[in-house]
mmCIF file of C-alpha atoms and ligand atoms in Angstrom:
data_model
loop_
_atom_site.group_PDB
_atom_site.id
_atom_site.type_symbol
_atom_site.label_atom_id
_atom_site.label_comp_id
_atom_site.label_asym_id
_atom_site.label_seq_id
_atom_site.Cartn_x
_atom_site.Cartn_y
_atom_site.Cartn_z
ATOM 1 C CA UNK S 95 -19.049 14.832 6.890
ATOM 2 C CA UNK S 96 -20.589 14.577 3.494
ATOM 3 C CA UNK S 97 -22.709 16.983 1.719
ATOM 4 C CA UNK S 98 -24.940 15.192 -0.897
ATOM 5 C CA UNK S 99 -26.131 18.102 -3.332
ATOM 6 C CA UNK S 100 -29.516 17.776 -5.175
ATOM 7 C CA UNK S 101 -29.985 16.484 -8.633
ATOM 8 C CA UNK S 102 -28.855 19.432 -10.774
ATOM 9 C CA UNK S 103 -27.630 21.500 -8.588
ATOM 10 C CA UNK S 104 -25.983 25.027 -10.157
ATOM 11 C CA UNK S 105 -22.446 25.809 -9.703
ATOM 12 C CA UNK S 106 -23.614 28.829 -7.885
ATOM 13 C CA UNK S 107 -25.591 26.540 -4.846
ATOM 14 C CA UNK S 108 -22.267 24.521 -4.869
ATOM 15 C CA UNK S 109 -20.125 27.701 -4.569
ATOM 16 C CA UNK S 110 -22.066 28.808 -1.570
ATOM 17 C CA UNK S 111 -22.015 25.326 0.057
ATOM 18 C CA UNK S 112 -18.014 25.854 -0.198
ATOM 19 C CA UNK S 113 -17.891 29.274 1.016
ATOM 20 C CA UNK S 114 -20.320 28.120 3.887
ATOM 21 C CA UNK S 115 -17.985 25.485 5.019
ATOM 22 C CA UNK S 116 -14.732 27.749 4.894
ATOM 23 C CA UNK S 117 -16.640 29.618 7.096
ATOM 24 C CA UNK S 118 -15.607 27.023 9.635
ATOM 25 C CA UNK S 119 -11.897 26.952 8.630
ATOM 26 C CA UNK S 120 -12.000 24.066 6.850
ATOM 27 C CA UNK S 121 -11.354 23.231 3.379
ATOM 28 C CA UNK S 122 -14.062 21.578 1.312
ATOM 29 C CA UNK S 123 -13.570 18.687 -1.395
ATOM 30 C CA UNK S 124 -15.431 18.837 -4.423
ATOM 31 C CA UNK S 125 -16.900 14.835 -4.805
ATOM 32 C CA UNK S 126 -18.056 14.273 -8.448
ATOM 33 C CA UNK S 127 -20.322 11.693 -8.564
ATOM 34 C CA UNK S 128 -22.477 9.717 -11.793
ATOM 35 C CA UNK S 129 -25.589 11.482 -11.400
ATOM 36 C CA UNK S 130 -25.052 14.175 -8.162
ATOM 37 C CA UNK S 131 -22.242 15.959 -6.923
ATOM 38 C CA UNK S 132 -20.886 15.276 -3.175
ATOM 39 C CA UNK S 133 -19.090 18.106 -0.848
ATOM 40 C CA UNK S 134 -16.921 16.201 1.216
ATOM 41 C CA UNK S 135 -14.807 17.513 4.687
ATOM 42 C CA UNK S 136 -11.881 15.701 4.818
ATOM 43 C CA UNK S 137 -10.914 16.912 8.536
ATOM 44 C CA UNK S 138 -11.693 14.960 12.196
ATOM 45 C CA UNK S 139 -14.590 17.451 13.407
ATOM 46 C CA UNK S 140 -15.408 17.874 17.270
ATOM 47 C CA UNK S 141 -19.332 16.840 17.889
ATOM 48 C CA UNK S 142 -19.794 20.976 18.241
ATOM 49 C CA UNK S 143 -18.125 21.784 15.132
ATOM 50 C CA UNK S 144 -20.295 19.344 13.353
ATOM 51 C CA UNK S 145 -23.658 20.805 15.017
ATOM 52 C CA UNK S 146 -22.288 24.257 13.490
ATOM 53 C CA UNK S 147 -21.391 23.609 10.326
ATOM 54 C CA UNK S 148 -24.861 21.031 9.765
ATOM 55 C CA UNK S 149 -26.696 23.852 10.832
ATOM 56 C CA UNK S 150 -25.073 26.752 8.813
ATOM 57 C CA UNK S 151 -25.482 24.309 5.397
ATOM 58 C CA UNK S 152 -28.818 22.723 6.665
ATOM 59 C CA UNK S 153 -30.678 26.107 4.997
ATOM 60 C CA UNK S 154 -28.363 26.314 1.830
ATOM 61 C CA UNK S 155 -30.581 25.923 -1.074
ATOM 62 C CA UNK S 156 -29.500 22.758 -3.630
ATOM 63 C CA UNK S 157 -28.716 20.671 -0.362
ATOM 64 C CA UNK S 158 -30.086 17.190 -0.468
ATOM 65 C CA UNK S 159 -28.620 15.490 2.422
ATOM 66 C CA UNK S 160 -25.893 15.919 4.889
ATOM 67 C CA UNK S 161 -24.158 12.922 6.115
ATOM 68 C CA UNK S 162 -21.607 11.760 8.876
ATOM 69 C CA UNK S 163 -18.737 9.706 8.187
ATOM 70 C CA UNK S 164 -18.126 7.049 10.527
ATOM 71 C CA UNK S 165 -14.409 6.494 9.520
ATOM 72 C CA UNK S 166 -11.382 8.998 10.973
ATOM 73 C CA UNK S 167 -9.746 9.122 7.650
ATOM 74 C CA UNK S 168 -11.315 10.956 4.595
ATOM 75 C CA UNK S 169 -8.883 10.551 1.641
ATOM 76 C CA UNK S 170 -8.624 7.426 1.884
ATOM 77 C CA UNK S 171 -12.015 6.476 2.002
ATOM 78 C CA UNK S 172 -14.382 5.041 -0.250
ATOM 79 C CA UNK S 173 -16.963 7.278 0.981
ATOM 80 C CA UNK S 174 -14.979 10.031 -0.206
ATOM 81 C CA UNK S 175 -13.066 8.805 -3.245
ATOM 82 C CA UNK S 176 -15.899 6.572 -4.985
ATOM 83 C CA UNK S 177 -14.012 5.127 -8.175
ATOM 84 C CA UNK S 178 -11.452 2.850 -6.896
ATOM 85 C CA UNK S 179 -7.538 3.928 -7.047
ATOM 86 C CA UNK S 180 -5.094 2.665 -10.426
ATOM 87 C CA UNK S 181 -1.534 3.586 -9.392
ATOM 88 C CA UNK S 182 0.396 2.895 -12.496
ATOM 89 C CA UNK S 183 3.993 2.249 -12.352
ATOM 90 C CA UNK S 184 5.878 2.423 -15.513
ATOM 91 C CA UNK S 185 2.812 0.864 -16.870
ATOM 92 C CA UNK S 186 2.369 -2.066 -14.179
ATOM 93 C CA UNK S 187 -1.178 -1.130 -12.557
ATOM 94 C CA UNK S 188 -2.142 -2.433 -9.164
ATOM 95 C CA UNK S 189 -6.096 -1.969 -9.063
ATOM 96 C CA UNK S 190 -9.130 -3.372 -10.482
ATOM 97 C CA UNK S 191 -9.074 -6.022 -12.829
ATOM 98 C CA UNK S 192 -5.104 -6.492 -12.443
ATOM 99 C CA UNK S 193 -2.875 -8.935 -10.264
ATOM 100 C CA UNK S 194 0.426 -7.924 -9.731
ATOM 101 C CA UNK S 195 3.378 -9.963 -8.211
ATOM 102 C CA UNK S 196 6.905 -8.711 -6.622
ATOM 103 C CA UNK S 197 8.982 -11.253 -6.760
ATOM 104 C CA UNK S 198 12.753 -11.132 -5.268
ATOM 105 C CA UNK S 199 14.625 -12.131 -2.547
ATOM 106 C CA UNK S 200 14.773 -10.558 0.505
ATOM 107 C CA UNK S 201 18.062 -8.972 0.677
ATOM 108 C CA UNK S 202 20.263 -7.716 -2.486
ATOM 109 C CA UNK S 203 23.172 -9.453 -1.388
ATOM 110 C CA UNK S 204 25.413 -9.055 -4.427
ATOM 111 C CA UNK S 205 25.184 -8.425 -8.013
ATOM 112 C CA UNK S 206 25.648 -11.678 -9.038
ATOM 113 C CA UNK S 207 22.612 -13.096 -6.796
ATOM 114 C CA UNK S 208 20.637 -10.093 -7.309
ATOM 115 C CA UNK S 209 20.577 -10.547 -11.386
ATOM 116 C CA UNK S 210 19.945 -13.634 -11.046
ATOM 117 C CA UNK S 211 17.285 -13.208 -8.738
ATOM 118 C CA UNK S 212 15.506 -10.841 -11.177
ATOM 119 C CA UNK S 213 15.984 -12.973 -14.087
ATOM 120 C CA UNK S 214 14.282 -16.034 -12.489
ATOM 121 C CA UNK S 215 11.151 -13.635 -11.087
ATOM 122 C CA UNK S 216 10.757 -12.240 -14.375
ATOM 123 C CA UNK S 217 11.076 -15.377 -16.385
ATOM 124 C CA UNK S 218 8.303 -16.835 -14.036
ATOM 125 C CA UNK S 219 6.122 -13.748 -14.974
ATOM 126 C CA UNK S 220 6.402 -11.416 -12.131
ATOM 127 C CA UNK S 221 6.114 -7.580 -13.081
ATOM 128 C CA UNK S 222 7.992 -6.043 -10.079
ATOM 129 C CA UNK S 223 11.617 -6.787 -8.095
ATOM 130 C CA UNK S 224 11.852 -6.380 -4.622
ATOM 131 C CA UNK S 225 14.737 -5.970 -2.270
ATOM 132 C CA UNK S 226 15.842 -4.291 0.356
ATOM 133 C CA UNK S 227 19.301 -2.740 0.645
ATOM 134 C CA UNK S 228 18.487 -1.046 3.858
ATOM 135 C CA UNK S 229 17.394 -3.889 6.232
ATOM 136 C CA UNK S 230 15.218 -3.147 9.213
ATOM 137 C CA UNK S 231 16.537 -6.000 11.250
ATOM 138 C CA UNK S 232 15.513 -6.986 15.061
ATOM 139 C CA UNK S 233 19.299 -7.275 15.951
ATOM 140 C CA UNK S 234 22.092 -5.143 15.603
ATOM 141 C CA UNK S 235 24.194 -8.473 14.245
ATOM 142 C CA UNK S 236 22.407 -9.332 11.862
ATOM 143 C CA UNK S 237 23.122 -8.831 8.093
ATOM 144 C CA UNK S 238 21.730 -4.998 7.416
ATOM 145 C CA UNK S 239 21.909 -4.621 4.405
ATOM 146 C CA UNK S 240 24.701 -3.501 1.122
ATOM 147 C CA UNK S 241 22.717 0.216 1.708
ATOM 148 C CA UNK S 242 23.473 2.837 -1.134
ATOM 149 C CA UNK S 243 25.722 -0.040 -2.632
ATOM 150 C CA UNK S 244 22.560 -2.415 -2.872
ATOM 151 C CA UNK S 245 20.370 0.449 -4.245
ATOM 152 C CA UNK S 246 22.909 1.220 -7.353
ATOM 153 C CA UNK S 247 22.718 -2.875 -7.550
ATOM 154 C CA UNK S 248 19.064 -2.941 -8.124
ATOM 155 C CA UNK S 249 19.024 0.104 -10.584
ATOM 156 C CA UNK S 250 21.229 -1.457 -12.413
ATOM 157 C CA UNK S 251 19.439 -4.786 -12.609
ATOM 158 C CA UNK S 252 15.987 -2.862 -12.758
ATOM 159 C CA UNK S 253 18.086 -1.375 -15.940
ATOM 160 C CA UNK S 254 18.669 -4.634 -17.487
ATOM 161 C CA UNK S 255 15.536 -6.440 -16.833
ATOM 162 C CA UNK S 256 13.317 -3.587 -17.396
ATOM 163 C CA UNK S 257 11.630 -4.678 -14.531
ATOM 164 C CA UNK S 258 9.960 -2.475 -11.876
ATOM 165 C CA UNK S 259 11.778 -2.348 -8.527
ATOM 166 C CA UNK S 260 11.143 -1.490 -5.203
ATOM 167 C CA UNK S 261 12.854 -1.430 -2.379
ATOM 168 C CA UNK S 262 12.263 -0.067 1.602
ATOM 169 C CA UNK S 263 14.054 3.095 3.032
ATOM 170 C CA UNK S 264 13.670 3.555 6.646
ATOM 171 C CA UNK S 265 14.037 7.149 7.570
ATOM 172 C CA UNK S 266 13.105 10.491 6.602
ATOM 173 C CA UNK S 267 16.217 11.399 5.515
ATOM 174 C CA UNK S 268 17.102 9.001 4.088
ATOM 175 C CA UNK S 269 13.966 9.242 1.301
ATOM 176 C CA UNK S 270 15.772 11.334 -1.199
ATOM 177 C CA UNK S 271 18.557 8.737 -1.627
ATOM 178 C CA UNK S 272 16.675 5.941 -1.646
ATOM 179 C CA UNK S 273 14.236 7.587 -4.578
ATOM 180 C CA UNK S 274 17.033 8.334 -6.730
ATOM 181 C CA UNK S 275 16.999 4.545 -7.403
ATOM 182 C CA UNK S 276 14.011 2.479 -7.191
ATOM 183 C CA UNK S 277 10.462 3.173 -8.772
ATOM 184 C CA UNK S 278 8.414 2.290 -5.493
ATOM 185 C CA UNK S 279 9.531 3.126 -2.171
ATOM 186 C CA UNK S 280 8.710 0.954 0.237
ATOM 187 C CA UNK S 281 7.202 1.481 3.629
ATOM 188 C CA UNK S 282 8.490 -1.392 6.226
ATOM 189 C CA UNK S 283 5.872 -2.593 9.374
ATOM 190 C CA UNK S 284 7.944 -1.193 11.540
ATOM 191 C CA UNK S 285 7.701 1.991 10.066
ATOM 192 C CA UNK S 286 4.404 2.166 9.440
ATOM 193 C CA UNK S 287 3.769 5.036 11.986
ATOM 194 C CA UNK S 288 6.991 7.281 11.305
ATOM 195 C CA UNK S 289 5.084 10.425 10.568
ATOM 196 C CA UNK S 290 7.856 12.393 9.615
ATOM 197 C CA UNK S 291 8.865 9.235 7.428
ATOM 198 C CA UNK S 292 5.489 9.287 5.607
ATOM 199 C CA UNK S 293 5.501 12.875 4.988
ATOM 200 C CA UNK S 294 8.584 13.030 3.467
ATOM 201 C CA UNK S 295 8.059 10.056 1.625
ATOM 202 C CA UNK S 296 4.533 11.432 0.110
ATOM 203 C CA UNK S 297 6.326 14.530 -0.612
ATOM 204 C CA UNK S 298 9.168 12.694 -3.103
ATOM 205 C CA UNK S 299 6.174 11.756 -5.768
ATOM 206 C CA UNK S 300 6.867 8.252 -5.629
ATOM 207 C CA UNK S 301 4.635 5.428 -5.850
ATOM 208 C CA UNK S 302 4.394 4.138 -2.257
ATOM 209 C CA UNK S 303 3.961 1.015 -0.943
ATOM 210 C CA UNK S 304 2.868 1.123 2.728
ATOM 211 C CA UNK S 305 3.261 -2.173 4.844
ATOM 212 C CA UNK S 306 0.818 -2.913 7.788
ATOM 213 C CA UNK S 307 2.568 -2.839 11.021
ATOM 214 C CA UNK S 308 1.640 -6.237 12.600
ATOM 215 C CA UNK S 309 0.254 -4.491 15.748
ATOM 216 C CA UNK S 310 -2.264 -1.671 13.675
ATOM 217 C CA UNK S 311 -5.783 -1.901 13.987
ATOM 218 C CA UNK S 312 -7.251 -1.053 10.006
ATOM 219 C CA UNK S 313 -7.728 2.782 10.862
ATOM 220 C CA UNK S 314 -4.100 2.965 12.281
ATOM 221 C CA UNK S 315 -3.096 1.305 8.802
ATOM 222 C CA UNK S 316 -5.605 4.023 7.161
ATOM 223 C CA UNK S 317 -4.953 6.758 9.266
ATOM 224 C CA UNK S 318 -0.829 6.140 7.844
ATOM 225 C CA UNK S 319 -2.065 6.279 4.191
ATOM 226 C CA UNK S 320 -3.822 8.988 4.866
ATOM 227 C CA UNK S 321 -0.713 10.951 6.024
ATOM 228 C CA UNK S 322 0.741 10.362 2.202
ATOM 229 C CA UNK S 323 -2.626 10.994 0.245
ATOM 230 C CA UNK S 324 -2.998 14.305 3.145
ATOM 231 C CA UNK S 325 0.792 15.299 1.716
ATOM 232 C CA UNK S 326 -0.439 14.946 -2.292
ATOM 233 C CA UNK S 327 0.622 11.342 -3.016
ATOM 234 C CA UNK S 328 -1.913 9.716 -4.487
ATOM 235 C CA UNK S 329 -0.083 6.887 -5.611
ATOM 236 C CA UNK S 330 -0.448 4.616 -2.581
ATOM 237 C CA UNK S 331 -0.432 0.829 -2.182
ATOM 238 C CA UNK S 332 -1.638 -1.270 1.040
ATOM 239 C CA UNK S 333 0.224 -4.467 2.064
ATOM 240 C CA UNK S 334 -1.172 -6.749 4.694
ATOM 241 C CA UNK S 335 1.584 -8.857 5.751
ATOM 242 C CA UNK S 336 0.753 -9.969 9.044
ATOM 243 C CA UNK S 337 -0.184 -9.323 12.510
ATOM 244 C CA UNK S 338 0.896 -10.262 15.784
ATOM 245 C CA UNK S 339 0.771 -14.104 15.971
ATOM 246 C CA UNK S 340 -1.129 -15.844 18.841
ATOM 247 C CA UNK S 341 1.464 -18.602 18.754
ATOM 248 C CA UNK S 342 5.031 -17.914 17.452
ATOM 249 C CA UNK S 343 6.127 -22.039 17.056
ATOM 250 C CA UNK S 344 4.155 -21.977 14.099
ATOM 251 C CA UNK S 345 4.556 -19.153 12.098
ATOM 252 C CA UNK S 346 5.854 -15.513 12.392
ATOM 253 C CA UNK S 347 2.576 -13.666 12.016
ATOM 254 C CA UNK S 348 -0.645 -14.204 11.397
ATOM 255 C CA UNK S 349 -1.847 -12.934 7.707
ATOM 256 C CA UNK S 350 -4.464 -11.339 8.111
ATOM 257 C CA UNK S 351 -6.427 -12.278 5.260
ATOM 258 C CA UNK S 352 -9.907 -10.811 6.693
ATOM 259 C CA UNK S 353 -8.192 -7.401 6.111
ATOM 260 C CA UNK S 354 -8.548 -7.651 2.464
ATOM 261 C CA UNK S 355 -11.875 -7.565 2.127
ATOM 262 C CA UNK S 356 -12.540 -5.153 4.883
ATOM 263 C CA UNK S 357 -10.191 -2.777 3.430
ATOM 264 C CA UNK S 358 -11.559 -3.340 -0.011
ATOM 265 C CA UNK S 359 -14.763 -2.532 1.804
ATOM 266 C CA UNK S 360 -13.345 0.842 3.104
ATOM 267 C CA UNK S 361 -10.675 2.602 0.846
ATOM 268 C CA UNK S 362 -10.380 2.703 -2.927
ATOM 269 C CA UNK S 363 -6.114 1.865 -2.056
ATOM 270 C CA UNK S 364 -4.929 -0.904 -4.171
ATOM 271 C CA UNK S 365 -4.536 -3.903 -1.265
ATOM 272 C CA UNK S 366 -1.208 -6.537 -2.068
ATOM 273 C CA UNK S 367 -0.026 -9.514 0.294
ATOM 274 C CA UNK S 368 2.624 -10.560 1.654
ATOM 275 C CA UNK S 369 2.531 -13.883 2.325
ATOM 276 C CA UNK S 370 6.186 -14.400 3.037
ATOM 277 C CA UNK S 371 6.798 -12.140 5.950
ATOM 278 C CA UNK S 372 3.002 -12.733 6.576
ATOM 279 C CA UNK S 373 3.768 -16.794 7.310
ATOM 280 C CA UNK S 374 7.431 -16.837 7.660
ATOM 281 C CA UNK S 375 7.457 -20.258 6.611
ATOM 282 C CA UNK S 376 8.348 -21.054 2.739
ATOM 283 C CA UNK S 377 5.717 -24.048 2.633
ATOM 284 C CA UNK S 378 2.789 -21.652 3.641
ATOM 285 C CA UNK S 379 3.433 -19.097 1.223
ATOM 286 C CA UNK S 380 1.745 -20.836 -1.648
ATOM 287 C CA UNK S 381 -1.440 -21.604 0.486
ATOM 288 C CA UNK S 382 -1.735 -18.159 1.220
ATOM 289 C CA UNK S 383 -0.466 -16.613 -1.797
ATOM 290 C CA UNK S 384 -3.620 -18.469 -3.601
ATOM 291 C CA UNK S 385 -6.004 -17.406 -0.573
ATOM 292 C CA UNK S 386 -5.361 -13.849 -0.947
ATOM 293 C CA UNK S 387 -6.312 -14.026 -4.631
ATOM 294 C CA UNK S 388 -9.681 -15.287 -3.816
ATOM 295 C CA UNK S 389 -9.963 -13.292 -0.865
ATOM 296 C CA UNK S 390 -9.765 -9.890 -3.332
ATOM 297 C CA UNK S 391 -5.988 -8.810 -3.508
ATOM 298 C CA UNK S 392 -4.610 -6.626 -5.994
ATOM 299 C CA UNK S 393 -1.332 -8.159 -5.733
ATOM 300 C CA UNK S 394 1.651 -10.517 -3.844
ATOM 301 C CA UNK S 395 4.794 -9.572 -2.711
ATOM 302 C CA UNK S 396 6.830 -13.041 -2.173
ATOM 303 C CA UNK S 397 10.205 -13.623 -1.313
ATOM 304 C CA UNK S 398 12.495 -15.764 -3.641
ATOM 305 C CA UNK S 399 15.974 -16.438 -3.461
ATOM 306 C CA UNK S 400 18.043 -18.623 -5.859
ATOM 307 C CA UNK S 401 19.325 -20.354 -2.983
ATOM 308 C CA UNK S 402 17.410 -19.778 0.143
ATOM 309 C CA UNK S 403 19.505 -21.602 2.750
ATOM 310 C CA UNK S 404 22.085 -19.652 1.413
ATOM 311 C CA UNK S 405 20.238 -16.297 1.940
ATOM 312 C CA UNK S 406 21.756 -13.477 4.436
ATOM 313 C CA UNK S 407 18.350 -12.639 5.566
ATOM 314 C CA UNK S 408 14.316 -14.512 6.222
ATOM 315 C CA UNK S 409 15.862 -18.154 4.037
ATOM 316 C CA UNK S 410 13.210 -19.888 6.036
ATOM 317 C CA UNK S 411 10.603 -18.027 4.277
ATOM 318 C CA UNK S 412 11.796 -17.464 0.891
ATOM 319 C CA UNK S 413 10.457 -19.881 -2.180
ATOM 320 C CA UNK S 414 13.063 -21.600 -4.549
ATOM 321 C CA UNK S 415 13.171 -20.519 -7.999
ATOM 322 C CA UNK S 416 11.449 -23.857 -8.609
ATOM 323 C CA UNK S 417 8.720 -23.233 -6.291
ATOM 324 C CA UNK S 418 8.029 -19.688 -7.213
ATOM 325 C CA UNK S 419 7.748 -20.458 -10.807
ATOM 326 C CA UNK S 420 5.162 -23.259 -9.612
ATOM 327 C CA UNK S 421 3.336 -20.726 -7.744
ATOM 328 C CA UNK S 422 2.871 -18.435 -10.868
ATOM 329 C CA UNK S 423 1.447 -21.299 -13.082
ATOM 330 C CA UNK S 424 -0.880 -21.686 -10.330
ATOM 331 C CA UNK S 425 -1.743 -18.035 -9.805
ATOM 332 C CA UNK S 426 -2.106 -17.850 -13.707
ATOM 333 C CA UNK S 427 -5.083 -20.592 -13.511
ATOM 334 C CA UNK S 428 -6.902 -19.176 -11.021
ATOM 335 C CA UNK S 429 -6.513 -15.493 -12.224
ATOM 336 C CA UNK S 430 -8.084 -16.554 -15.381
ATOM 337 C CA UNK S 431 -11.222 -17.771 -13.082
ATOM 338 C CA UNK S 432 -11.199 -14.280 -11.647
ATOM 339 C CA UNK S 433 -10.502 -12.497 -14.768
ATOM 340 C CA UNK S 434 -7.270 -11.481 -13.859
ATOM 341 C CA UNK S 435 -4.758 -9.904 -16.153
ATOM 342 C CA UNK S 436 -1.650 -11.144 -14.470
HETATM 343 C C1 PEP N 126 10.482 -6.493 3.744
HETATM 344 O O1 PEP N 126 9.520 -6.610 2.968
HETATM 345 O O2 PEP N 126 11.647 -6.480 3.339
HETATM 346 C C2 PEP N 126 10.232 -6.344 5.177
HETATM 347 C C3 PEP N 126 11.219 -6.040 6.030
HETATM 348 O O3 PEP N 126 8.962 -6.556 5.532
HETATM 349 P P1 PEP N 126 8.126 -5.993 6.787
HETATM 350 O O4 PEP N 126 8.398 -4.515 6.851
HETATM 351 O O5 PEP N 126 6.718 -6.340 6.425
HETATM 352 O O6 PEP N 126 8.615 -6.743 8.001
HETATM 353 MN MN1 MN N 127 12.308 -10.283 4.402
#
């Protein structure tokens, strides 16, 4: 529900609107807006709740308008938050008028091929490093990851690149440890509903970069960011990388490209792709890496490995140094059509 105060409205009529609503037991938020200030309630309201707390503001004086929201989540909503979100990391902003790429293989497999990883995604002009050191992987047999060891790798290399890094941690308690290390923690798909995950994570102040589990609808996805801007993060980054494919002998998911502008539509999150878990197929990543540019990104994240059919984990999908560095001359172009500081 949205109150929409009259032009000019005194402190005092916006006091009272506040008290009226606490009334209710719930707790207002305050909406600056250009001209008029907005009282939002950022809470899921039963149909009678509404009726009573409509009515009890309906006779307020400096009311102009009283309004439902359609949407189950509130903070992350455009309706409620009207200037679209900046989270800066270390100076690398994801939001308006920037496009931001993580570049980096999937795994940190060693120093040596991590370094070199890095080096190659930077010198092609990506801002962030990815990689995961705790690996969320189908089977038990396959490679999971160098854990803490992989972590110290990529602070390290973060260290000596002065590149931004990010990598995923998977549990609760595991968010601490994983925080001491990287800039960005990283949300996987398959975690994308681990309440006590999110919580935890929202509560360690880190910039957090929430993955789309390929079976959430786009209020599931919402409802998760809302968990971490609910628990005081504000610093909260969307990836769509892929949904449930129709047809699995083609690619691994489906991107979901149409989410981009829907959620640009709905929340004032930054929105990044992920084209490479998104496709799972290295010649379709630089297809839809370009696509999700035009269709309104904020950002990629593409795997890279300096020798992909080498790679412990997702070769198939990861671009060659060559091809990744083709990629960002091609990204460069077209961001300068969108006017894109890359
Ligand atoms: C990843 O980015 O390393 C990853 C495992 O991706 P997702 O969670 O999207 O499957
Ligand atoms: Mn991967």
């Amino acid at each position: 529900m949205i109150i929409l105060m009259q032009f000019g409205a005194t402190q005092a009529q916006i006091d009272a609107v506040c008290d009226a609503i606490r009334q209710h037991q719930v707790e207002p938020l305050v909406l600056p807006g250009e001209d008029r200030l907005a009282i939002g309630i950022p809470a899921a309201l039963s149909a009678e709740q509404k009726d009573h707390i409509e009515a009890s503001l309906n006779a307020l004086d400096g009311v102009s308008k009283i309004t439902h929201t359609s949407r189950p989540y509130k903070l992350a909503s455009l309706e409620f938050h009207r200037a679209k979100t900046t989270v800066d990391v270390k100076g690398v902003k994801f939001g308006p008028g920037y496009f931001v790429i993580i570049g980096g293989p999937c795994s940190i497999e060693s120093y040596e091929q991590f370094s070199k990883s890095a080096r190659l995604v930077k010198a092609a002009g990506a801002k962030v490093l990815r990689g995961g050191a705790f690996k969320p992987r189908t089977s038990p047999y396959s490679f999971q990851g160098l854990a803490e060891e992989g972590l110290k790798i990529m602070k390290q290399v973060g260290e000596e690149t002065g590149l931004v890094t990010i990598s995923e941690v998977m549990s609760g308690d595991m968010v601490s440890l994983v925080a001491q290390y990287v800039d960005i923690l990283q949300i996987g798909a398959r975690s994308m509903q681990n309440f006590p995950l999110l919580i935890e994570a929202a509560k360690s102040g880190k910039p957090i970069f929430l993955k789309r589990s390929p079976s959430a609808t786009i209020d599931e996805f919402l409802l998760a960011a809302e968990y971490l801007l609910n628990y005081g993060n504000k610093n909260v980054i969307l990836c769509e990388r892929g949904i449930v494919p129709l047809d699995r002998s083609y690619t691994r998911n489906t991107l979901d490209l149409a989410s981009v502008p829907v959620l640009k539509e709905h929340t004032h999150l930054p929105v990044v792709v992920d084209p490479s878990h998104g496709t799972g197929v290295s010649k379709y990543v630089a297809p839809m890496a370009k696509a999700a540019m035009m269709a309104g990104a904020d950002g990629l994240m593409i795997e890279m490995h300096p020798d992909p059919a080498a790679a412990l984990s997702d070769g198939s999908q990861s671009l060659t140094p060559e091809q990744f560095s083709c990629l960002m001359d091609d990204l460069r172009t077209l961001s300068g059509y969108c006017g894109l500081k890359m």
